[in-house]
CSV table of C-alpha atoms in Angstrom, one decimal:
chain,number,residue,atom,x,y,z
A,1,UNK,CA,15.9,3.2,-6.2
A,2,UNK,CA,13.8,6.2,-5.4
A,3,UNK,CA,10.7,6.5,-7.5
A,4,UNK,CA,9.8,9.3,-9.9
A,5,UNK,CA,6.2,10.3,-10.6
A,6,UNK,CA,6.0,10.8,-14.3
A,7,UNK,CA,3.6,12.7,-16.5
A,8,UNK,CA,2.3,9.5,-17.9
A,9,UNK,CA,0.4,8.9,-14.7
A,10,UNK,CA,-1.6,12.2,-14.9
A,11,UNK,CA,-4.6,10.8,-16.8
A,12,UNK,CA,-5.2,7.9,-14.4
A,13,UNK,CA,-8.3,7.7,-12.3
A,14,UNK,CA,-9.2,9.2,-9.0
A,15,UNK,CA,-9.2,5.8,-7.3
A,16,UNK,CA,-6.6,5.0,-4.9
A,17,UNK,CA,-8.0,6.8,-1.9
A,18,UNK,CA,-11.1,4.9,-0.7
A,19,UNK,CA,-12.3,1.3,-0.8
A,20,UNK,CA,-11.5,1.0,2.9
A,21,UNK,CA,-7.9,2.3,2.5
A,22,UNK,CA,-8.7,5.9,3.6
A,23,UNK,CA,-11.5,7.1,5.8
A,24,UNK,CA,-14.4,9.3,4.7
A,25,UNK,CA,-14.4,12.2,7.2
A,26,UNK,CA,-17.7,14.2,7.5
A,27,UNK,CA,-18.7,12.8,4.0
A,28,UNK,CA,-15.4,13.8,2.4
A,29,UNK,CA,-13.0,11.2,0.9
A,30,UNK,CA,-9.7,11.9,2.7
A,31,UNK,CA,-11.1,14.7,4.7
A,32,UNK,CA,-9.6,16.3,7.8
A,33,UNK,CA,-11.4,16.3,11.1
A,34,UNK,CA,-12.8,19.7,12.1
A,35,UNK,CA,-11.4,19.2,15.6
A,36,UNK,CA,-8.2,17.3,16.0
A,37,UNK,CA,-7.6,15.3,19.2
A,38,UNK,CA,-4.1,14.4,20.5
A,39,UNK,CA,-3.0,10.8,20.0
A,40,UNK,CA,-4.5,8.5,22.6
A,41,UNK,CA,-4.0,4.8,23.7
A,42,UNK,CA,-7.1,3.9,21.8
A,43,UNK,CA,-6.0,0.4,20.9
A,44,UNK,CA,-4.7,-1.6,23.9
A,45,UNK,CA,-4.8,-5.3,24.4
A,46,UNK,CA,-5.8,-6.2,27.9
A,47,UNK,CA,-4.6,-9.8,27.7
A,48,UNK,CA,-1.1,-9.4,26.2
A,49,UNK,CA,2.2,-9.9,28.0
A,50,UNK,CA,4.6,-8.0,25.8
A,51,UNK,CA,8.3,-8.9,25.5
A,52,UNK,CA,10.0,-5.7,24.3
A,53,UNK,CA,12.6,-6.4,21.6
A,54,UNK,CA,11.3,-9.9,20.8
A,55,UNK,CA,8.6,-11.7,18.8
A,56,UNK,CA,5.6,-13.5,20.1
A,57,UNK,CA,4.6,-16.1,17.4
A,58,UNK,CA,2.0,-18.7,16.6
A,59,UNK,CA,3.5,-21.1,14.1
A,60,UNK,CA,1.7,-23.1,11.4
A,61,UNK,CA,-1.9,-22.2,12.5
A,62,UNK,CA,-3.4,-23.9,9.5
A,63,UNK,CA,-5.2,-20.7,8.6
A,64,UNK,CA,-5.1,-19.4,5.0
A,65,UNK,CA,-2.0,-21.3,3.7
A,66,UNK,CA,-2.9,-24.9,3.5
A,67,UNK,CA,-0.3,-26.1,1.0
A,68,UNK,CA,1.4,-29.1,2.6
A,69,UNK,CA,4.8,-28.4,4.0
A,70,UNK,CA,4.7,-24.6,3.6
A,71,UNK,CA,5.6,-22.8,6.8
A,72,UNK,CA,3.7,-19.8,8.2
A,73,UNK,CA,3.9,-17.7,11.4
A,74,UNK,CA,1.8,-14.9,12.8
A,75,UNK,CA,2.1,-12.7,15.8
A,76,UNK,CA,3.7,-9.6,17.3
A,77,UNK,CA,7.0,-7.8,17.3
A,78,UNK,CA,7.0,-5.8,20.5
A,79,UNK,CA,8.8,-2.5,19.9
A,80,UNK,CA,8.3,-1.5,23.5
A,81,UNK,CA,6.1,-2.6,26.4
A,82,UNK,CA,3.3,-0.5,24.9
A,83,UNK,CA,3.8,-0.8,21.2
A,84,UNK,CA,3.2,-4.1,19.3
A,85,UNK,CA,3.4,-4.6,15.5
A,86,UNK,CA,1.3,-7.4,14.0
A,87,UNK,CA,2.8,-9.6,11.2
A,88,UNK,CA,1.9,-12.6,9.2
A,89,UNK,CA,4.7,-14.5,7.5
A,90,UNK,CA,4.3,-17.0,4.7
A,91,UNK,CA,7.3,-19.0,3.4
A,92,UNK,CA,7.7,-19.4,-0.3
A,93,UNK,CA,6.0,-22.5,-1.8
A,94,UNK,CA,9.3,-23.3,-3.4
A,95,UNK,CA,12.9,-22.9,-2.3
A,96,UNK,CA,12.1,-20.8,0.8
A,97,UNK,CA,15.6,-20.7,2.1
A,98,UNK,CA,16.9,-18.9,-0.9
A,99,UNK,CA,13.8,-17.1,-2.2
A,100,UNK,CA,13.5,-13.4,-1.8
A,101,UNK,CA,11.6,-11.8,1.1
A,102,UNK,CA,8.8,-9.5,0.0
A,103,UNK,CA,7.4,-7.0,2.6
A,104,UNK,CA,3.8,-5.8,2.0
A,105,UNK,CA,2.3,-2.6,3.3
A,106,UNK,CA,-1.2,-1.3,2.5
A,107,UNK,CA,-1.8,2.4,2.6
A,108,UNK,CA,-4.4,4.7,4.2
A,109,UNK,CA,-2.6,6.0,6.1
A,110,UNK,CA,-4.0,3.7,8.8
A,111,UNK,CA,-5.1,0.7,6.7
A,112,UNK,CA,-4.3,-2.9,7.5
A,113,UNK,CA,-2.0,-5.0,5.3
A,114,UNK,CA,-4.5,-7.9,5.7
A,115,UNK,CA,-6.3,-6.2,2.8
A,116,UNK,CA,-3.4,-7.2,0.6
A,117,UNK,CA,-3.3,-10.7,2.1
A,118,UNK,CA,-7.0,-11.6,1.8
A,119,UNK,CA,-8.2,-9.5,-1.2
A,120,UNK,CA,-5.1,-9.3,-3.4
A,121,UNK,CA,-2.1,-11.7,-3.5
A,122,UNK,CA,-1.9,-13.7,-0.3
A,123,UNK,CA,-1.9,-17.6,-0.1
A,124,UNK,CA,-5.7,-17.5,0.2
A,125,UNK,CA,-8.5,-15.3,-1.0
A,126,UNK,CA,-11.7,-14.4,0.7
A,127,UNK,CA,-14.8,-15.8,-1.2
A,128,UNK,CA,-17.3,-13.4,-2.7
A,129,UNK,CA,-19.9,-14.3,0.0
A,130,UNK,CA,-17.2,-13.4,2.7
A,131,UNK,CA,-17.8,-16.8,4.4
A,132,UNK,CA,-14.5,-18.5,4.0
A,133,UNK,CA,-11.3,-18.5,2.0
A,134,UNK,CA,-9.9,-20.5,-0.9
A,135,UNK,CA,-6.3,-21.3,-1.7
A,136,UNK,CA,-4.8,-18.8,-4.1
A,137,UNK,CA,-2.8,-20.6,-6.9
A,138,UNK,CA,-1.4,-17.2,-8.0
A,139,UNK,CA,-0.2,-16.1,-4.5
A,140,UNK,CA,3.0,-14.1,-4.3
A,141,UNK,CA,4.4,-16.8,-2.1
A,142,UNK,CA,4.7,-19.0,-5.1
A,143,UNK,CA,7.9,-17.1,-5.8
A,144,UNK,CA,8.9,-15.3,-2.6
A,145,UNK,CA,8.7,-15.4,1.2
A,146,UNK,CA,6.1,-12.8,2.0
A,147,UNK,CA,5.8,-10.8,5.2
A,148,UNK,CA,2.5,-8.8,5.7
A,149,UNK,CA,2.9,-6.0,8.4
A,150,UNK,CA,0.2,-4.0,10.0
A,151,UNK,CA,1.7,-0.6,10.7
A,152,UNK,CA,1.8,2.0,12.3
A,153,UNK,CA,1.0,0.8,15.8
A,154,UNK,CA,-2.8,0.7,16.1
A,155,UNK,CA,-3.5,-0.4,12.6
A,156,UNK,CA,-5.2,-3.8,11.9
A,157,UNK,CA,-4.2,-6.2,14.7
A,158,UNK,CA,-1.3,-4.0,15.9
A,159,UNK,CA,-1.9,-2.3,19.2
A,160,UNK,CA,-0.5,0.2,21.7
A,161,UNK,CA,0.4,3.9,21.8
A,162,UNK,CA,-0.7,5.7,18.7
A,163,UNK,CA,2.2,8.1,18.4
A,164,UNK,CA,3.0,7.9,14.6
A,165,UNK,CA,1.8,10.7,12.4
A,166,UNK,CA,4.4,10.9,9.6
A,167,UNK,CA,5.9,8.4,7.1
A,168,UNK,CA,9.4,9.1,8.6
A,169,UNK,CA,8.2,8.0,12.1
A,170,UNK,CA,6.5,5.0,10.5
A,171,UNK,CA,9.7,4.1,8.8
A,172,UNK,CA,11.7,4.1,12.0
A,173,UNK,CA,9.2,1.8,13.7
A,174,UNK,CA,9.3,-0.6,10.7
A,175,UNK,CA,13.1,-0.7,10.8
A,176,UNK,CA,12.9,-1.5,14.5
A,177,UNK,CA,10.4,-4.2,13.9
A,178,UNK,CA,12.6,-5.8,11.2
A,179,UNK,CA,15.6,-5.7,13.5
A,180,UNK,CA,13.5,-7.7,16.0
A,181,UNK,CA,12.3,-10.0,13.2
A,182,UNK,CA,15.7,-10.9,11.9
A,183,UNK,CA,17.2,-11.3,15.3
A,184,UNK,CA,14.7,-14.2,15.9
A,185,UNK,CA,16.3,-17.6,15.2
A,186,UNK,CA,13.3,-18.7,13.1
A,187,UNK,CA,13.8,-15.8,10.7
A,188,UNK,CA,17.4,-14.9,10.8
A,189,UNK,CA,18.2,-17.1,7.8
A,190,UNK,CA,16.1,-14.8,5.6
A,191,UNK,CA,18.2,-11.7,6.3
A,192,UNK,CA,20.8,-12.2,3.6
A,193,UNK,CA,18.1,-12.9,1.0
A,194,UNK,CA,17.1,-10.2,-1.5
A,195,UNK,CA,14.5,-7.9,0.1
A,196,UNK,CA,11.6,-6.4,-1.9
A,197,UNK,CA,9.5,-3.6,-0.3
A,198,UNK,CA,6.0,-3.5,-1.8
A,199,UNK,CA,3.2,-1.1,-1.0
A,200,UNK,CA,0.2,0.6,-2.6
A,201,UNK,CA,-2.0,3.7,-2.4
A,202,UNK,CA,-0.6,5.9,0.4
A,203,UNK,CA,2.4,3.6,0.0
A,204,UNK,CA,3.4,6.2,-2.6
A,205,UNK,CA,4.6,8.0,0.5
A,206,UNK,CA,5.5,5.0,2.6
A,207,UNK,CA,7.6,3.2,0.0
A,208,UNK,CA,10.2,5.8,-0.9
A,209,UNK,CA,10.4,7.0,2.7
A,210,UNK,CA,10.9,3.5,4.1
A,211,UNK,CA,13.4,2.6,1.4
A,212,UNK,CA,15.4,5.8,2.0
A,213,UNK,CA,15.4,5.1,5.8
A,214,UNK,CA,16.6,1.5,5.3
A,215,UNK,CA,19.4,2.6,3.0
A,216,UNK,CA,20.4,5.4,5.4
A,217,UNK,CA,20.5,2.9,8.3
A,218,UNK,CA,22.5,0.5,6.3
A,219,UNK,CA,25.1,3.2,5.7
A,220,UNK,CA,25.1,4.1,9.3
A,221,UNK,CA,25.8,0.5,10.2
A,222,UNK,CA,28.7,0.5,7.8
A,223,UNK,CA,30.0,3.7,9.4
A,224,UNK,CA,29.7,2.3,12.9
A,225,UNK,CA,27.2,4.9,14.1
A,226,UNK,CA,24.3,2.5,14.3
A,227,UNK,CA,24.2,-1.1,15.5
A,228,UNK,CA,22.0,-3.7,13.9
A,229,UNK,CA,21.7,-6.0,10.8
A,230,UNK,CA,21.6,-4.5,7.4
A,231,UNK,CA,18.6,-5.0,5.1
A,232,UNK,CA,19.4,-6.4,1.7
A,233,UNK,CA,17.0,-4.0,-0.1
A,234,UNK,CA,16.9,-4.7,-3.8
A,235,UNK,CA,13.4,-3.7,-4.9
A,236,UNK,CA,10.9,-0.9,-4.3
A,237,UNK,CA,7.4,-1.5,-5.7
A,238,UNK,CA,4.5,0.9,-5.5
A,239,UNK,CA,1.0,0.1,-6.7
A,240,UNK,CA,-1.4,2.9,-7.6
A,241,UNK,CA,0.5,5.2,-5.3
A,242,UNK,CA,-0.3,8.7,-4.0
A,243,UNK,CA,2.9,10.6,-4.6
A,244,UNK,CA,2.7,14.2,-5.9
A,245,UNK,CA,-0.6,16.1,-5.5
A,246,UNK,CA,0.5,18.8,-7.9
A,247,UNK,CA,0.5,16.2,-10.6
A,248,UNK,CA,-2.4,14.0,-9.5
A,249,UNK,CA,-5.1,16.5,-8.7
A,250,UNK,CA,-5.4,17.9,-12.2
A,251,UNK,CA,-5.3,14.3,-13.4
A,252,UNK,CA,-8.4,13.6,-11.2
A,253,UNK,CA,-10.2,16.4,-13.0
A,254,UNK,CA,-9.3,15.2,-16.5
A,255,UNK,CA,-10.2,11.6,-15.7
A,256,UNK,CA,-13.6,12.4,-14.2
A,257,UNK,CA,-14.7,13.9,-17.4
A,258,UNK,CA,-12.9,11.8,-20.0
A,259,UNK,CA,-12.1,8.1,-19.4
A,260,UNK,CA,-12.7,4.8,-21.2
A,261,UNK,CA,-15.9,4.1,-19.3
A,262,UNK,CA,-18.2,7.0,-18.7
A,263,UNK,CA,-18.1,10.5,-17.2
A,264,UNK,CA,-18.2,10.3,-13.4
A,265,UNK,CA,-19.9,13.6,-12.8
A,266,UNK,CA,-21.6,16.4,-14.7
A,267,UNK,CA,-19.7,19.2,-16.6
A,268,UNK,CA,-20.8,21.7,-13.9
A,269,UNK,CA,-19.1,19.6,-11.2
A,270,UNK,CA,-15.9,19.4,-13.3
A,271,UNK,CA,-16.0,23.2,-13.9
A,272,UNK,CA,-16.3,23.8,-10.1
A,273,UNK,CA,-13.4,21.4,-9.5
A,274,UNK,CA,-11.3,23.2,-12.1
A,275,UNK,CA,-12.0,26.6,-10.5
A,276,UNK,CA,-11.0,25.1,-7.1
A,277,UNK,CA,-7.8,24.0,-8.6
A,278,UNK,CA,-6.8,27.2,-10.4
A,279,UNK,CA,-8.1,30.0,-8.2
A,280,UNK,CA,-5.6,32.2,-6.5
A,281,UNK,CA,-6.3,30.7,-3.1
A,282,UNK,CA,-7.3,27.3,-4.5
A,283,UNK,CA,-5.9,23.8,-4.2
A,284,UNK,CA,-2.8,24.3,-6.4
A,285,UNK,CA,-1.8,27.4,-4.5
A,286,UNK,CA,-2.3,25.8,-1.1
A,287,UNK,CA,-0.3,22.7,-2.1
A,288,UNK,CA,2.5,25.0,-3.3
A,289,UNK,CA,2.4,26.9,0.0
A,290,UNK,CA,2.7,23.5,1.8
A,291,UNK,CA,5.7,22.5,-0.4
A,292,UNK,CA,7.4,25.8,0.2
A,293,UNK,CA,8.0,25.1,3.9
A,294,UNK,CA,4.4,25.5,5.1
A,295,UNK,CA,3.5,24.6,8.6
A,296,UNK,CA,1.5,21.5,9.6
A,297,UNK,CA,-1.6,23.6,9.7
A,298,UNK,CA,-1.0,25.0,6.2
A,299,UNK,CA,-0.5,21.5,4.8
A,300,UNK,CA,-3.5,20.1,6.7
A,301,UNK,CA,-5.7,23.0,5.4
A,302,UNK,CA,-4.5,22.2,1.8
A,303,UNK,CA,-5.5,18.5,2.2
A,304,UNK,CA,-8.9,19.5,3.6
A,305,UNK,CA,-9.6,22.0,0.8
A,306,UNK,CA,-8.4,19.8,-2.1
A,307,UNK,CA,-10.2,16.7,-1.0
A,308,UNK,CA,-13.4,18.6,-0.1
A,309,UNK,CA,-13.5,20.6,-3.3
A,310,UNK,CA,-11.9,18.3,-5.9
A,311,UNK,CA,-11.4,14.7,-4.9
A,312,UNK,CA,-14.6,13.9,-3.2
A,313,UNK,CA,-17.0,15.7,-5.5
A,314,UNK,CA,-15.4,14.1,-8.6
A,315,UNK,CA,-16.1,10.6,-7.4
A,316,UNK,CA,-19.8,11.0,-8.2
A,317,UNK,CA,-21.8,7.9,-7.6
A,318,UNK,CA,-19.2,5.4,-8.8
A,319,UNK,CA,-17.0,3.1,-6.8
A,320,UNK,CA,-13.6,5.0,-6.5
A,321,UNK,CA,-12.0,1.6,-6.2
A,322,UNK,CA,-13.4,0.5,-9.6
A,323,UNK,CA,-15.1,3.3,-11.6
A,324,UNK,CA,-17.0,1.2,-14.1
A,325,UNK,CA,-19.2,0.1,-11.2
A,326,UNK,CA,-21.9,2.2,-9.4
A,327,UNK,CA,-22.0,2.5,-5.7
A,328,UNK,CA,-22.4,0.4,-3.7
A,329,UNK,CA,-20.0,-2.2,-5.1
A,330,UNK,CA,-19.6,-5.3,-3.0
A,331,UNK,CA,-16.3,-6.2,-4.5
A,332,UNK,CA,-13.7,-6.8,-3.2
A,333,UNK,CA,-15.6,-8.7,-0.5
A,334,UNK,CA,-15.4,-7.9,3.2
A,335,UNK,CA,-13.4,-10.3,5.3
A,336,UNK,CA,-13.7,-8.9,8.8
A,337,UNK,CA,-16.1,-11.6,10.0
A,338,UNK,CA,-13.8,-14.3,8.8
A,339,UNK,CA,-10.8,-12.7,10.5
A,340,UNK,CA,-12.8,-12.5,13.7
A,341,UNK,CA,-13.5,-16.2,13.5
A,342,UNK,CA,-9.8,-17.2,13.2
A,343,UNK,CA,-8.2,-14.5,15.4
A,344,UNK,CA,-7.5,-16.8,18.3
A,345,UNK,CA,-5.9,-19.4,16.1
A,346,UNK,CA,-3.4,-16.9,14.7
A,347,UNK,CA,-2.6,-15.2,17.9
A,348,UNK,CA,-4.3,-11.9,17.5
A,349,UNK,CA,-5.0,-9.9,20.6
A,350,UNK,CA,-7.3,-7.1,19.6
A,351,UNK,CA,-10.4,-6.8,17.4
A,352,UNK,CA,-9.2,-6.2,13.8
A,353,UNK,CA,-10.3,-3.1,12.0
A,354,UNK,CA,-9.6,-2.4,8.3
A,355,UNK,CA,-8.6,1.3,8.9
A,356,UNK,CA,-7.8,3.1,12.1
A,357,UNK,CA,-9.2,6.6,12.0
A,358,UNK,CA,-7.1,7.9,14.9
A,359,UNK,CA,-3.9,6.9,13.0
A,360,UNK,CA,-5.3,8.6,9.9
A,361,UNK,CA,-6.1,11.7,11.9
A,362,UNK,CA,-2.5,11.8,13.2
A,363,UNK,CA,-1.2,12.0,9.7
A,364,UNK,CA,-4.0,14.4,8.6
A,365,UNK,CA,-2.8,16.8,11.3
A,366,UNK,CA,0.4,17.2,9.3
A,367,UNK,CA,-1.4,17.5,6.0
A,368,UNK,CA,-0.1,14.2,4.7
A,369,UNK,CA,2.8,16.4,3.9
A,370,UNK,CA,5.4,13.9,2.7
A,371,UNK,CA,4.6,15.1,-0.8
A,372,UNK,CA,7.9,16.1,-2.3
A,373,UNK,CA,8.2,15.2,-6.0
A,374,UNK,CA,10.1,12.0,-6.4
A,375,UNK,CA,13.0,11.7,-8.8
A,376,UNK,CA,15.3,9.1,-10.1
A,377,UNK,CA,18.5,9.1,-12.1
A,378,UNK,CA,16.5,7.6,-15.0
A,379,UNK,CA,13.9,10.4,-15.3
A,380,UNK,CA,15.3,11.8,-18.5
A,381,UNK,CA,15.7,8.4,-20.1
A,382,UNK,CA,12.2,7.4,-19.0
A,383,UNK,CA,10.6,10.4,-20.6
A,384,UNK,CA,12.2,9.4,-24.0
A,385,UNK,CA,10.8,5.9,-23.8
A,386,UNK,CA,7.6,4.9,-25.6
A,387,UNK,CA,5.0,2.6,-24.1
A,388,UNK,CA,5.1,-1.0,-25.2
A,389,UNK,CA,2.5,-3.7,-24.9
A,390,UNK,CA,2.6,-5.7,-21.7
A,391,UNK,CA,1.5,-9.2,-22.6
A,392,UNK,CA,0.5,-12.3,-20.6
A,393,UNK,CA,0.1,-15.7,-22.3
A,394,UNK,CA,0.0,-14.0,-25.6
A,395,UNK,CA,-2.7,-11.5,-24.6
A,396,UNK,CA,-2.2,-7.7,-24.3
A,397,UNK,CA,-2.6,-7.1,-20.6
A,398,UNK,CA,-1.4,-3.5,-20.4
A,399,UNK,CA,1.5,-1.2,-21.2
A,400,UNK,CA,4.9,-0.7,-19.7
A,401,UNK,CA,8.1,1.3,-19.8
A,402,UNK,CA,11.5,0.5,-18.6
A,403,UNK,CA,14.3,3.0,-17.9
A,404,UNK,CA,17.4,1.5,-16.2
A,405,UNK,CA,16.1,-0.2,-13.1
A,406,UNK,CA,12.9,1.8,-13.1
A,407,UNK,CA,9.8,0.1,-14.5
A,408,UNK,CA,6.2,1.3,-14.9
A,409,UNK,CA,3.4,-1.1,-15.6
A,410,UNK,CA,-0.3,-0.2,-16.4
A,411,UNK,CA,-2.7,-3.1,-16.0
A,412,UNK,CA,-5.8,-2.8,-18.2
A,413,UNK,CA,-9.2,-3.3,-16.6
A,414,UNK,CA,-8.0,-3.5,-13.0
A,415,UNK,CA,-9.2,-1.7,-10.0
A,416,UNK,CA,-7.2,0.2,-7.4
A,417,UNK,CA,-6.1,-3.1,-5.8
A,418,UNK,CA,-4.7,-4.5,-9.0
A,419,UNK,CA,-4.2,-8.1,-7.9
A,420,UNK,CA,-7.8,-8.2,-6.6
A,421,UNK,CA,-9.2,-7.6,-10.1
A,422,UNK,CA,-6.7,-9.1,-12.5
A,423,UNK,CA,-4.8,-12.4,-12.5
A,424,UNK,CA,-1.4,-12.3,-14.3
A,425,UNK,CA,-0.1,-15.7,-13.2
A,426,UNK,CA,2.8,-16.0,-15.5
A,427,UNK,CA,4.3,-12.7,-14.4
A,428,UNK,CA,4.3,-13.1,-10.6
A,429,UNK,CA,8.1,-13.3,-10.5
A,430,UNK,CA,8.4,-10.3,-12.8
A,431,UNK,CA,6.0,-8.1,-10.9
A,432,UNK,CA,7.7,-9.0,-7.6
A,433,UNK,CA,10.9,-7.6,-9.2
A,434,UNK,CA,12.9,-10.4,-7.8
A,435,UNK,CA,15.3,-11.0,-10.7
A,436,UNK,CA,17.1,-7.7,-10.5
A,437,UNK,CA,17.6,-4.6,-8.4
A,438,UNK,CA,14.8,-2.4,-9.5
A,439,UNK,CA,12.0,0.0,-8.8
A,440,UNK,CA,8.5,-0.8,-10.2
A,441,UNK,CA,5.2,1.1,-10.3
A,442,UNK,CA,1.9,-0.3,-11.3
A,443,UNK,CA,-1.3,1.6,-12.0
A,444,UNK,CA,-5.0,1.1,-12.5
A,445,UNK,CA,-5.7,0.3,-16.1
A,446,UNK,CA,-7.4,2.6,-18.7
A,447,UNK,CA,-9.4,0.0,-20.6
A,448,UNK,CA,-10.6,-3.5,-20.1
A,449,UNK,CA,-8.7,-6.5,-21.4
A,450,UNK,CA,-9.3,-10.2,-22.0
A,451,UNK,CA,-7.5,-11.3,-18.9
A,452,UNK,CA,-9.9,-13.3,-16.7
A,453,UNK,CA,-11.4,-11.6,-13.7
A,454,UNK,CA,-10.6,-13.1,-10.3
């Protein structure tokens, strides 16, 4: 079930690290603060009365999901008296009692999963003028119960002590939240259902780490060393994920100069980036030092150097979310004002923010170091496979490979948030991976297709 990052992904674009899902620090995409401050209680709700170990829920608010008879709930799972995780649950539009449960996590680190809800695959979509939402006929909850979670604490509508700075710590908090969620009588019935863990961008770290933690906890429950309810994890899905920098950074350089649209920068910028990659003390060497047991400061320095010298310069003046478009690109549209207008109805207790810089800084202090190359038992088989056309309604929509229970899908003409840019309505069930135990990766496409834009 653990993902592998294959050579086929190398030539994909440098997107996946901006568009609101990762901060720009001192003008550098994914930069590291010059002065790091210790975690602080920067996001505390003054009006909340927490109930540690329990949920606080607003049911059927009428916001977003307006399909008659479809249940929804939003609110908080209180990990402790000072740590509250925000969630928004939407029941499946058909057969909710037996439909799989899909978890959704946006990346960052530090970005809200409301991005996925309102810009990608939720029951509603924000309109292009950001004024309201419209019902999404291609929502993932057509096929599955979907649970959007703002994590770590401090992200989006979540609030409390900002302690988390690694994917492992985030995984432990998400496990605790899910134990609280499934112990609630309103949601306990979903615990035996198939569980799919979906994420994107920095989710290339979150997804495998969360999945590994869930499986380890399940084993510990079986062994009697941990108490709790097991998670019936069947699917791990990662969209446009950040996984292995040793593979991805040279891919950024290649793509910036040669892609289906246009060069992103001049040859001189590409030459400087190449030098920054290959020099004796350059990005590749620093990442390798981090991999080889480097300290937090070594890994943080590597992140700072690589993003300052390679990633950020190579973006040029194009939207890193969608490179065919120059900056500024208004799409996907902002939805912060809309969320503010409905926050009381859905039970939110703090002002929503798309990305929390302090949470990001906590991770940056460790160099975003959860970067081990990911492997699967199907690696050798995958490498022997040839790409086949991925078709939707008789149209070529991309390419795919399957190896055992590992699948890789490239969607043509999409941006970093694939569902925000391309509609693949007949394959919702397939992309959710709900029909079998599997791992699935999607990636930004390499050329446009005739699939209608959203």
